[in-house]
Amino acid sequence: MTLPPSPDQKLGDAPFSDLMRVLLSQFKRLLADNGITLTADETIAVARAIADGTSHPKLRAIQTIMKSLVEESLTLIQDRWGFTFLQSLYASMDDLDSWETTAEFLEIANEKSNAELRVSAGSALLVAMGDLSFAPYLLDVIKYDNGVMDVDAMFAKRVLRHVSA
C-alpha cells in the first residue's frame, strides 16, 4: 500500500510558482489592509513573476509591505518576549510568564504563532523576490525543523534552492 504524499512532499514537487501563489495567498488580507488587493489572476501572475524573476506592476509595493510586516513581527517577538526569531521558535508557552488565564494563554499563543508565521512565510517571499537579507530567517526555520520537514521548512528549502540555482 502506498501512502499519499505528505504536505511537505507535495511542496517539494510543486512548481515554484505554485509555492509563491500559496505564500501570497497567506498574506492576501494583510496586503489588502495595506492597499494592495490581488485578484486570483493577479496572484497567479505575481507568483509567476516572482518565480521567473520578472517584473510585475505590484511587485515592488508587495515587497515593501512584506518587509514591513516581517520587521514588525520581529520587533514584536523581541520587544514582547525578548527573543530572537530562532529563540521564539524554540520557546514554549511555559517560557512566557505573561499569562495567567486560559484566555490570556490562547491570545498570547496566537500572537506568537502569527508573528513566527509572518517571519517565516514573509521571509520566504522576500528572499524569492531577491532580498537575501531575510535568508537567515529561512535558515532558522530549517534549523528548528531538525529534519522533520514540516511545511514551513519545505518552503524555506525550496526558496533557498531556487535563489541559489
mmCIF file of C-alpha atoms in Angstrom:
data_model
loop_
_atom_site.group_PDB
_atom_site.id
_atom_site.type_symbol
_atom_site.label_atom_id
_atom_site.label_comp_id
_atom_site.label_asym_id
_atom_site.label_seq_id
_atom_site.Cartn_x
_atom_site.Cartn_y
_atom_site.Cartn_z
ATOM 1 C CA MET A 1 0.000 0.000 0.000
ATOM 2 C CA THR A 2 1.350 3.392 -0.983
ATOM 3 C CA LEU A 3 0.772 6.249 1.410
ATOM 4 C CA PRO A 4 -0.447 9.533 -0.030
ATOM 5 C CA PRO A 5 2.208 12.233 -0.128
ATOM 6 C CA SER A 6 2.504 14.415 2.941
ATOM 7 C CA PRO A 7 2.061 18.184 2.586
ATOM 8 C CA ASP A 8 5.828 18.733 2.653
ATOM 9 C CA GLN A 9 6.319 16.111 -0.078
ATOM 10 C CA LYS A 10 3.707 17.845 -2.230
ATOM 11 C CA LEU A 11 5.516 21.153 -1.733
ATOM 12 C CA GLY A 12 8.813 19.532 -2.611
ATOM 13 C CA ASP A 13 7.464 18.532 -6.017
ATOM 14 C CA ALA A 14 5.201 21.506 -6.788
ATOM 15 C CA PRO A 15 6.144 24.112 -9.387
ATOM 16 C CA PHE A 16 7.872 27.046 -7.703
ATOM 17 C CA SER A 17 5.233 29.499 -8.932
ATOM 18 C CA ASP A 18 2.590 27.424 -7.113
ATOM 19 C CA LEU A 19 4.544 27.811 -3.875
ATOM 20 C CA MET A 20 4.697 31.556 -4.381
ATOM 21 C CA ARG A 21 0.945 31.632 -5.024
ATOM 22 C CA VAL A 22 0.328 29.798 -1.735
ATOM 23 C CA LEU A 23 2.554 32.229 0.164
ATOM 24 C CA LEU A 24 0.943 35.268 -1.447
ATOM 25 C CA SER A 25 -2.493 33.889 -0.590
ATOM 26 C CA GLN A 26 -1.481 33.655 3.077
ATOM 27 C CA PHE A 27 -0.909 37.410 3.056
ATOM 28 C CA LYS A 28 -3.946 38.396 0.974
ATOM 29 C CA ARG A 29 -5.772 40.098 3.855
ATOM 30 C CA LEU A 30 -2.674 41.827 5.224
ATOM 31 C CA LEU A 31 -1.749 43.054 1.753
ATOM 32 C CA ALA A 32 -5.302 44.356 1.256
ATOM 33 C CA ASP A 33 -5.143 46.073 4.656
ATOM 34 C CA ASN A 34 -2.084 47.881 3.297
ATOM 35 C CA GLY A 35 -3.676 48.906 -0.006
ATOM 36 C CA ILE A 36 -2.699 46.016 -2.300
ATOM 37 C CA THR A 37 -5.592 43.900 -3.485
ATOM 38 C CA LEU A 38 -4.881 40.858 -5.597
ATOM 39 C CA THR A 39 -7.460 39.034 -7.655
ATOM 40 C CA ALA A 40 -6.950 35.315 -8.184
ATOM 41 C CA ASP A 41 -5.492 36.021 -11.635
ATOM 42 C CA GLU A 42 -3.194 38.723 -10.265
ATOM 43 C CA THR A 43 -1.992 36.387 -7.527
ATOM 44 C CA ILE A 44 -1.059 33.823 -10.173
ATOM 45 C CA ALA A 45 0.649 36.491 -12.303
ATOM 46 C CA VAL A 46 2.632 37.887 -9.360
ATOM 47 C CA ALA A 47 3.610 34.363 -8.282
ATOM 48 C CA ARG A 48 4.864 33.631 -11.800
ATOM 49 C CA ALA A 49 6.796 36.900 -11.883
ATOM 50 C CA ILE A 50 8.476 36.031 -8.588
ATOM 51 C CA ALA A 51 9.281 32.512 -9.779
ATOM 52 C CA ASP A 52 10.603 33.729 -13.134
ATOM 53 C CA GLY A 53 12.447 36.742 -11.744
ATOM 54 C CA THR A 54 10.462 39.096 -13.951
ATOM 55 C CA SER A 55 8.639 42.311 -13.138
ATOM 56 C CA HIS A 56 5.015 42.917 -12.261
ATOM 57 C CA PRO A 57 3.386 46.306 -11.571
ATOM 58 C CA LYS A 58 2.501 45.343 -7.968
ATOM 59 C CA LEU A 59 5.723 43.563 -7.070
ATOM 60 C CA ARG A 60 7.638 46.498 -5.561
ATOM 61 C CA ALA A 61 4.679 47.521 -3.381
ATOM 62 C CA ILE A 62 4.206 43.920 -2.223
ATOM 63 C CA GLN A 63 7.888 43.703 -1.351
ATOM 64 C CA THR A 64 7.715 46.933 0.664
ATOM 65 C CA ILE A 65 4.665 45.751 2.598
ATOM 66 C CA MET A 66 6.130 42.292 3.207
ATOM 67 C CA LYS A 67 9.349 43.786 4.544
ATOM 68 C CA SER A 68 7.343 45.975 6.914
ATOM 69 C CA LEU A 69 5.217 43.027 8.108
ATOM 70 C CA VAL A 70 8.244 40.825 8.767
ATOM 71 C CA GLU A 71 10.140 43.583 10.556
ATOM 72 C CA GLU A 72 7.052 44.402 12.635
ATOM 73 C CA SER A 73 6.785 40.743 13.670
ATOM 74 C CA LEU A 74 10.488 40.533 14.523
ATOM 75 C CA THR A 75 10.127 43.652 16.671
ATOM 76 C CA LEU A 76 7.103 42.166 18.434
ATOM 77 C CA ILE A 77 8.997 38.950 19.193
ATOM 78 C CA GLN A 78 11.966 40.921 20.534
ATOM 79 C CA ASP A 79 10.062 43.591 22.457
ATOM 80 C CA ARG A 80 7.297 41.418 23.889
ATOM 81 C CA TRP A 81 9.288 38.328 24.847
ATOM 82 C CA GLY A 82 12.942 39.293 24.456
ATOM 83 C CA PHE A 83 13.575 36.576 21.876
ATOM 84 C CA THR A 84 15.331 36.379 18.569
ATOM 85 C CA PHE A 85 13.274 34.668 15.887
ATOM 86 C CA LEU A 86 15.057 31.339 16.423
ATOM 87 C CA GLN A 87 14.643 31.579 20.199
ATOM 88 C CA SER A 88 10.949 32.250 19.691
ATOM 89 C CA LEU A 89 10.590 29.124 17.562
ATOM 90 C CA TYR A 90 12.102 27.033 20.348
ATOM 91 C CA ALA A 91 10.241 28.804 23.165
ATOM 92 C CA SER A 92 7.243 27.041 24.626
ATOM 93 C CA MET A 93 4.378 28.787 26.318
ATOM 94 C CA ASP A 94 5.952 27.767 29.633
ATOM 95 C CA ASP A 95 8.845 30.077 28.732
ATOM 96 C CA LEU A 96 6.431 33.010 28.619
ATOM 97 C CA ASP A 97 5.342 34.254 32.010
ATOM 98 C CA SER A 98 2.872 36.848 30.849
ATOM 99 C CA TRP A 99 -0.276 34.737 31.015
ATOM 100 C CA GLU A 100 -2.445 33.515 33.871
ATOM 101 C CA THR A 101 -5.803 32.572 32.406
ATOM 102 C CA THR A 102 -6.703 30.257 29.557
ATOM 103 C CA ALA A 103 -7.934 33.235 27.549
ATOM 104 C CA GLU A 104 -4.589 35.009 28.022
ATOM 105 C CA PHE A 105 -2.740 31.814 27.095
ATOM 106 C CA LEU A 106 -4.717 31.477 23.865
ATOM 107 C CA GLU A 107 -4.300 35.139 22.968
ATOM 108 C CA ILE A 108 -0.529 35.075 23.513
ATOM 109 C CA ALA A 109 -0.098 31.719 21.764
ATOM 110 C CA ASN A 110 -1.985 33.074 18.760
ATOM 111 C CA GLU A 111 0.034 36.296 18.735
ATOM 112 C CA LYS A 112 3.335 34.398 18.985
ATOM 113 C CA SER A 113 2.486 31.841 16.300
ATOM 114 C CA ASN A 114 1.165 34.537 13.932
ATOM 115 C CA ALA A 115 4.357 36.564 14.349
ATOM 116 C CA GLU A 116 6.500 33.482 13.711
ATOM 117 C CA LEU A 117 4.457 32.571 10.642
ATOM 118 C CA ARG A 118 4.712 36.102 9.242
ATOM 119 C CA VAL A 119 8.502 35.997 9.664
ATOM 120 C CA SER A 120 8.811 32.535 8.131
ATOM 121 C CA ALA A 121 6.419 32.921 5.194
ATOM 122 C CA GLY A 122 7.194 36.596 4.669
ATOM 123 C CA SER A 123 10.929 35.938 4.596
ATOM 124 C CA ALA A 124 10.360 33.170 2.062
ATOM 125 C CA LEU A 125 8.552 35.619 -0.216
ATOM 126 C CA LEU A 126 11.139 38.350 0.287
ATOM 127 C CA VAL A 127 14.072 36.046 -0.446
ATOM 128 C CA ALA A 128 12.265 34.711 -3.516
ATOM 129 C CA MET A 129 11.854 38.349 -4.629
ATOM 130 C CA GLY A 130 15.607 38.826 -4.314
ATOM 131 C CA ASP A 131 16.019 40.317 -0.826
ATOM 132 C CA LEU A 132 18.626 37.954 0.583
ATOM 133 C CA SER A 133 18.874 39.892 3.847
ATOM 134 C CA PHE A 134 15.947 37.757 5.046
ATOM 135 C CA ALA A 135 17.654 34.432 4.223
ATOM 136 C CA PRO A 136 18.954 33.936 7.799
ATOM 137 C CA TYR A 137 15.358 33.586 8.981
ATOM 138 C CA LEU A 138 14.822 30.772 6.476
ATOM 139 C CA LEU A 139 17.936 29.077 7.824
ATOM 140 C CA ASP A 140 16.447 29.443 11.328
ATOM 141 C CA VAL A 141 13.258 27.710 10.161
ATOM 142 C CA ILE A 142 15.287 24.849 8.688
ATOM 143 C CA LYS A 143 17.420 24.559 11.835
ATOM 144 C CA TYR A 144 14.323 24.486 14.047
ATOM 145 C CA ASP A 145 12.713 21.852 11.824
ATOM 146 C CA ASN A 146 15.645 19.499 12.507
ATOM 147 C CA GLY A 147 14.853 17.202 9.605
ATOM 148 C CA VAL A 148 11.166 16.741 10.378
ATOM 149 C CA MET A 149 10.352 18.504 7.097
ATOM 150 C CA ASP A 150 7.307 20.467 8.090
ATOM 151 C CA VAL A 151 5.654 22.771 5.596
ATOM 152 C CA ASP A 152 7.491 25.926 6.710
ATOM 153 C CA ALA A 153 10.864 24.196 6.382
ATOM 154 C CA MET A 154 9.976 22.917 2.925
ATOM 155 C CA PHE A 155 9.065 26.445 1.796
ATOM 156 C CA ALA A 156 12.371 27.694 3.220
ATOM 157 C CA LYS A 157 14.396 24.980 1.494
ATOM 158 C CA ARG A 158 12.657 25.413 -1.843
ATOM 159 C CA VAL A 159 13.143 29.186 -1.791
ATOM 160 C CA LEU A 160 16.818 28.925 -0.869
ATOM 161 C CA ARG A 161 17.344 26.300 -3.561
ATOM 162 C CA HIS A 162 15.559 28.476 -6.112
ATOM 163 C CA VAL A 163 17.592 31.608 -5.437
ATOM 164 C CA SER A 164 20.874 29.706 -5.366
ATOM 165 C CA ALA A 165 20.259 27.952 -8.701
#
